[in-house]
Coordinates of C-alpha atoms and ligand atoms in Angstrom, one line a residue:
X1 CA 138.0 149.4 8.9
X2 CA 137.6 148.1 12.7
X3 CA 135.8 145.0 13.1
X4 CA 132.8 145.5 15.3
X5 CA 132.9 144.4 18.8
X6 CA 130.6 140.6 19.6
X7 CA 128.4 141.5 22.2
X8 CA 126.3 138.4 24.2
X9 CA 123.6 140.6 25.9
X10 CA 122.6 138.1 28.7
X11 CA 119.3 139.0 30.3
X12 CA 117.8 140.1 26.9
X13 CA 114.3 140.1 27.7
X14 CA 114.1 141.9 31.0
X15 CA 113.8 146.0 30.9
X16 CA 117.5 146.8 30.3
X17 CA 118.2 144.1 28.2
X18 CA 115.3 145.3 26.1
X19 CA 117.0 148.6 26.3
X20 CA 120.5 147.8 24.9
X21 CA 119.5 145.8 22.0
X22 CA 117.2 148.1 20.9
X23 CA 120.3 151.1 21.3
X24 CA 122.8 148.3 19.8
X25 CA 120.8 148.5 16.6
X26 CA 121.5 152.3 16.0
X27 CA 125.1 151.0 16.3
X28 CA 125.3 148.8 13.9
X29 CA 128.5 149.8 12.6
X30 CA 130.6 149.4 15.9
X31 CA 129.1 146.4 17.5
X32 CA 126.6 143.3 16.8
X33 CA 124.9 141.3 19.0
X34 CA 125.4 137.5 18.4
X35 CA 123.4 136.1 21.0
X36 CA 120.6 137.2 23.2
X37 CA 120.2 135.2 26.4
X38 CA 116.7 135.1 29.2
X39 CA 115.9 132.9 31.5
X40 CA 113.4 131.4 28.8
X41 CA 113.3 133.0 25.4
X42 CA 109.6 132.4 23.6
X43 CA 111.2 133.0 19.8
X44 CA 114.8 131.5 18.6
X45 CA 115.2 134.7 16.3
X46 CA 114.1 138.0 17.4
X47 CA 115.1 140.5 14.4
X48 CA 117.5 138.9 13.2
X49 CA 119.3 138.2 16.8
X50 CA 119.7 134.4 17.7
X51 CA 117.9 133.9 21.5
X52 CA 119.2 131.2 24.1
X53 CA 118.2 130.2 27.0
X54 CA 119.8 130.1 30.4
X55 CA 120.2 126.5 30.2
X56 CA 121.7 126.8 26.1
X57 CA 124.5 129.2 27.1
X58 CA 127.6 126.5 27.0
X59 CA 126.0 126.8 23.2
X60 CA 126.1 130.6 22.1
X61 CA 129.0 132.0 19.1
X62 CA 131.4 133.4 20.0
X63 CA 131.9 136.8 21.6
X64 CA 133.7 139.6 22.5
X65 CA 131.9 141.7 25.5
X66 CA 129.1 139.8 27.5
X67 CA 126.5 142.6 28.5
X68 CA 124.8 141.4 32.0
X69 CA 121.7 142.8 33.3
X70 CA 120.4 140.2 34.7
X71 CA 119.3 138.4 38.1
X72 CA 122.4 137.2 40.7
X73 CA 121.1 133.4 39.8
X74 CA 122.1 133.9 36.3
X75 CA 125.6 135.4 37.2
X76 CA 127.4 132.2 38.2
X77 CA 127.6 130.3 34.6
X78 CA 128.2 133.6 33.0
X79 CA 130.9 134.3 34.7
X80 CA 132.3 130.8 34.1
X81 CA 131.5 131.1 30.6
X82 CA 133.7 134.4 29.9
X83 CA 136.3 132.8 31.6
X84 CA 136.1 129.5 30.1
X85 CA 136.1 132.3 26.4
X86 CA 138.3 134.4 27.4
X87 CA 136.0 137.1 26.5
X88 CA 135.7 140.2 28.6
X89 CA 132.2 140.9 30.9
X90 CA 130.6 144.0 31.8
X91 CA 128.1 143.4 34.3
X92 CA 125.1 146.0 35.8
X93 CA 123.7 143.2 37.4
X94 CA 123.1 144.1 41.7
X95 CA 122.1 142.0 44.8
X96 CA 125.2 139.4 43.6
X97 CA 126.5 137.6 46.9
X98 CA 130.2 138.0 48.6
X99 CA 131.1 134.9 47.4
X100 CA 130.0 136.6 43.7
X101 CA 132.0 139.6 44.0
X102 CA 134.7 137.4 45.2
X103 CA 134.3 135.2 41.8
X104 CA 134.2 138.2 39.9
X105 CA 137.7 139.8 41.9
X106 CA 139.1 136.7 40.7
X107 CA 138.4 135.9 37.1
X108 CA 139.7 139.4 36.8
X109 CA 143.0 137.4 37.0
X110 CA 142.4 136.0 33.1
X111 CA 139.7 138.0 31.6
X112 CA 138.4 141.9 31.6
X113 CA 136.1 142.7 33.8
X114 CA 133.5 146.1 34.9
X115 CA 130.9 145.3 37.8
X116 CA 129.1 148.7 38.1
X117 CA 126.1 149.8 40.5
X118 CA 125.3 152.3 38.0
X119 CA 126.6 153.2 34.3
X120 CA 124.9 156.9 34.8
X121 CA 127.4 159.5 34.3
X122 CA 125.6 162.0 36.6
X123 CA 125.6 159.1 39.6
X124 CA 129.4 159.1 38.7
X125 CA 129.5 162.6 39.6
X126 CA 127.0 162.2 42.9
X127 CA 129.5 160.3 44.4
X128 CA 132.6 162.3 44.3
X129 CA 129.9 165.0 45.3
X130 CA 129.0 162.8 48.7
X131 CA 132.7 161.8 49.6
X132 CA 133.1 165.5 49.5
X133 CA 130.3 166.5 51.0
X134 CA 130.8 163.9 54.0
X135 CA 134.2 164.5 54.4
X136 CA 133.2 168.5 55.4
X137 CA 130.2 167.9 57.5
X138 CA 131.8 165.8 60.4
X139 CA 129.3 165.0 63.2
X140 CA 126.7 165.7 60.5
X141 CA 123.9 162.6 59.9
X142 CA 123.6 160.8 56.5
X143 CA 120.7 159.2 55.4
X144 CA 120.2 157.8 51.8
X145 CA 116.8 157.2 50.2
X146 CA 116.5 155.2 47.1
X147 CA 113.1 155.6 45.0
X148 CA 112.6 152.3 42.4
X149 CA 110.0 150.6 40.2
X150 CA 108.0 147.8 42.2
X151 CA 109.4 144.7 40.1
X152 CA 113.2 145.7 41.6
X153 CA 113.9 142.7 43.7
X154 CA 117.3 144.1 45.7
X155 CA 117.2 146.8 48.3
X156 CA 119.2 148.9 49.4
X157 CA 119.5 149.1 45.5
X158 CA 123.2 148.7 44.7
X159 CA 123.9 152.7 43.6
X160 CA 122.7 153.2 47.5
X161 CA 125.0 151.0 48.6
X162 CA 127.7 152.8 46.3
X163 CA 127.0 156.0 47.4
X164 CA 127.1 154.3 50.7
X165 CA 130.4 153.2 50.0
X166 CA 131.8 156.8 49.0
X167 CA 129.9 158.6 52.0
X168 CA 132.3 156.1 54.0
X169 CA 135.2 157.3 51.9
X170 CA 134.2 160.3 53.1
X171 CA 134.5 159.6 57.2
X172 CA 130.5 159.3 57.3
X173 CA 128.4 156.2 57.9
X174 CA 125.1 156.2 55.8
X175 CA 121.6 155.2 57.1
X176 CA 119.6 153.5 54.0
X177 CA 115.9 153.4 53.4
X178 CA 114.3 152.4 50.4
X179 CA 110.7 152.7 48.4
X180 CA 109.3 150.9 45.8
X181 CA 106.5 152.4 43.9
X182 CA 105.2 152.9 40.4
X183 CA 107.3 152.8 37.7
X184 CA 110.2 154.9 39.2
X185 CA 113.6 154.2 37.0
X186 CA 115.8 154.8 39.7
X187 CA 116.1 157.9 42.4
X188 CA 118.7 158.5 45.1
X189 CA 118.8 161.1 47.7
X190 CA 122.3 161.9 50.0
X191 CA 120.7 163.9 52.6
X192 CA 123.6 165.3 55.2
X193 CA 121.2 167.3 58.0
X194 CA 122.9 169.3 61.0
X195 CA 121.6 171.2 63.4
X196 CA 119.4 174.0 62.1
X197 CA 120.7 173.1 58.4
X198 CA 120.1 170.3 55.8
X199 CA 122.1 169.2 52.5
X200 CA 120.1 167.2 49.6
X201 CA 121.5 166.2 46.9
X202 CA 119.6 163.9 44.2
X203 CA 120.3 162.2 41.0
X204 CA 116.8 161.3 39.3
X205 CA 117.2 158.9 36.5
X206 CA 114.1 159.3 34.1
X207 CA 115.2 156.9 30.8
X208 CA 117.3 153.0 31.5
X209 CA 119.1 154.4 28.2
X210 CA 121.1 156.4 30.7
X211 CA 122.5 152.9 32.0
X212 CA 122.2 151.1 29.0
X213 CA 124.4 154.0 26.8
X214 CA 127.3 153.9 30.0
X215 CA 127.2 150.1 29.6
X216 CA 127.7 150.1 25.7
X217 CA 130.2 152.3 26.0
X218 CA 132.3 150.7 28.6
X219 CA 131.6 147.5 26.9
X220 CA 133.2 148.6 23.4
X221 CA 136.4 149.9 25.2
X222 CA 136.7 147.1 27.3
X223 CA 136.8 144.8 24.2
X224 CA 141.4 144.1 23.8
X225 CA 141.7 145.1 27.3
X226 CA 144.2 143.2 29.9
X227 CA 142.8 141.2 32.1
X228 CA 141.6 142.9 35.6
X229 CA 138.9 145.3 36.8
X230 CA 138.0 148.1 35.0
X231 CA 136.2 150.9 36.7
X232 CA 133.7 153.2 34.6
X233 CA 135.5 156.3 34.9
X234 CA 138.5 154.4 33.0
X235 CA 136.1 153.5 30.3
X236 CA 133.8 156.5 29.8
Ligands
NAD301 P1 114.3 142.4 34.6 O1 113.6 141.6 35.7 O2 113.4 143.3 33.7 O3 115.1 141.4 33.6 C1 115.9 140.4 34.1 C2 116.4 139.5 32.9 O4 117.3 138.5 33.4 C3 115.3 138.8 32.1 O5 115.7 138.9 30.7 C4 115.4 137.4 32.6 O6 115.0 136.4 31.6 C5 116.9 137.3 32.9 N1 117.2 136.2 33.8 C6 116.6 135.9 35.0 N2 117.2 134.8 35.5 C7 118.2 134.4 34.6 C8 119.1 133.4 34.6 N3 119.2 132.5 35.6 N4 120.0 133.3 33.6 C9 120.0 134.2 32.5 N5 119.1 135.2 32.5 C10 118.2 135.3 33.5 O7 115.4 143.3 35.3 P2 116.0 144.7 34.8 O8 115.1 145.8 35.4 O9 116.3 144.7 33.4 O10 117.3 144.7 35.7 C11 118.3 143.7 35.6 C12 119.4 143.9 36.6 O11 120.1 145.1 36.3 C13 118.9 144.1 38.0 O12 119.9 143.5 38.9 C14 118.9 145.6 38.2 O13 119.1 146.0 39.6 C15 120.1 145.9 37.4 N6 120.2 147.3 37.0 C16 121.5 147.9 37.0 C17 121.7 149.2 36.5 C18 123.1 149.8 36.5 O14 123.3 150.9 36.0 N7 124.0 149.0 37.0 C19 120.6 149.9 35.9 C20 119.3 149.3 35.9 C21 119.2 148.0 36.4

């Protein structure tokens, strides 16, 4: 029998944190969570999970995958930490600096590692969709509009900025606007319009266990890996 992969879920208590513990429990067999890590945790033990704080995390077992939804000022010693383990990191987390990304390019010289925007298979598929799309409609304009809940700190959110990235792959410069309202998990529009005509296409996501299933996914594959950066459609 295969032992089941270590996961550290590190930003336990926010909304996807809450998300991939609970779906790590149906999975019991494959993978177990030995540490769960927030800012500030109010309990040590939550069902049977040990919780840490930020400030405990030179202190949690040892691990296979650290999970990170999280907030950029968390990213930093959690980064150092999977390093310092040699433990592999699959991170959701957006807004992170240059100088972040550039910290995450390199510890991808020793250790596994999978940044994603999004861990939605169907925003997987938007983008080739937009890279397509843009590389047909020269001269046409692009505008991207990103829907979220009103606690989301970053914006453009990160998936904009993503699709962003492929619509440039694509010949096309995107324009980015953003709302935040409600509860909204996460929407993104590609509009291409021409002259007399208008393309839209949309990805709504309506549950985080869309993100939270990519990420548990990646994160048991990525488990053994060389070191270097992984991208989700290697993974999923
Ligand atoms: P949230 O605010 O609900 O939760 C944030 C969590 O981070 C909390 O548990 C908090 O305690 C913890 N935290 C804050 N500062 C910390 C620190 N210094 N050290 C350790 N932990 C710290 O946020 P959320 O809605 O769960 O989103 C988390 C992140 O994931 C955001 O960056 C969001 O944009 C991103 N996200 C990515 C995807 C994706 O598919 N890539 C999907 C949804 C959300």
């Amino acid at each position: 029998m295969v032992d089941p992969v270590r996961f550290l879920i590190h930003g336990a208590s926010g909304r996807m944190g809450q998300a991939l513990l609970r779906l790590c429990t149906e999975r019991a067999v494959e993978c177990i969570v030995v540490a769960a890590v927030s800012r500030k945790p109010v309990q040590r033990v939550v069902d049977g999970v040990p919780q840490f704080a930020a400030s405990e995390l030179a202190g949690v077992p040892a691990f296979d995958v650290a999970i990170d939804f999280s907030l950029p000022e968390g990213f930093d010693p959690l980064l150092a930490l999977c390093r310092q383990r040699g433990a592999a990191l699959v991170s959701g987390t957006t807004g992170l600096s240059d100088s972040q990304r550039q910290a995450l390019t390199d510890a991808a010289a020793d250790i596994p590692v999978l940044w994603a925007a999004n861990f939605s298979l169907g925003v997987a598929v938007l983008e080739e969709l937009v890279e397509r799309a843009a590389a047909a409609l020269a001269g046409w304009d692009c505008d991207i509009v990103e829907t979220h809940h009103v606690h989301k700190k970053d914006a453009p959110s990160g998936t904009a900025l993503a699709l962003g990235t492929a619509v440039g792959w694509g010949g096309a410069t995107a324009r980015y606007a953003s709302l935040r309202a409600g509860d909204v998990v996460g929407e993104h529009l590609v509009q291409f319009t021409g002259i007399g005509e208008r393309i839209e296409l949309v990805h709504r996501a309506t549950s985080r266990d869309v993100f939270a299933r990519g990420a548990l996914h990646a994160a048991s594959r990525l488990k053994g890996r060389e070191a270097g950066i992984w991208r989700l459609r290697d993974l999923l």
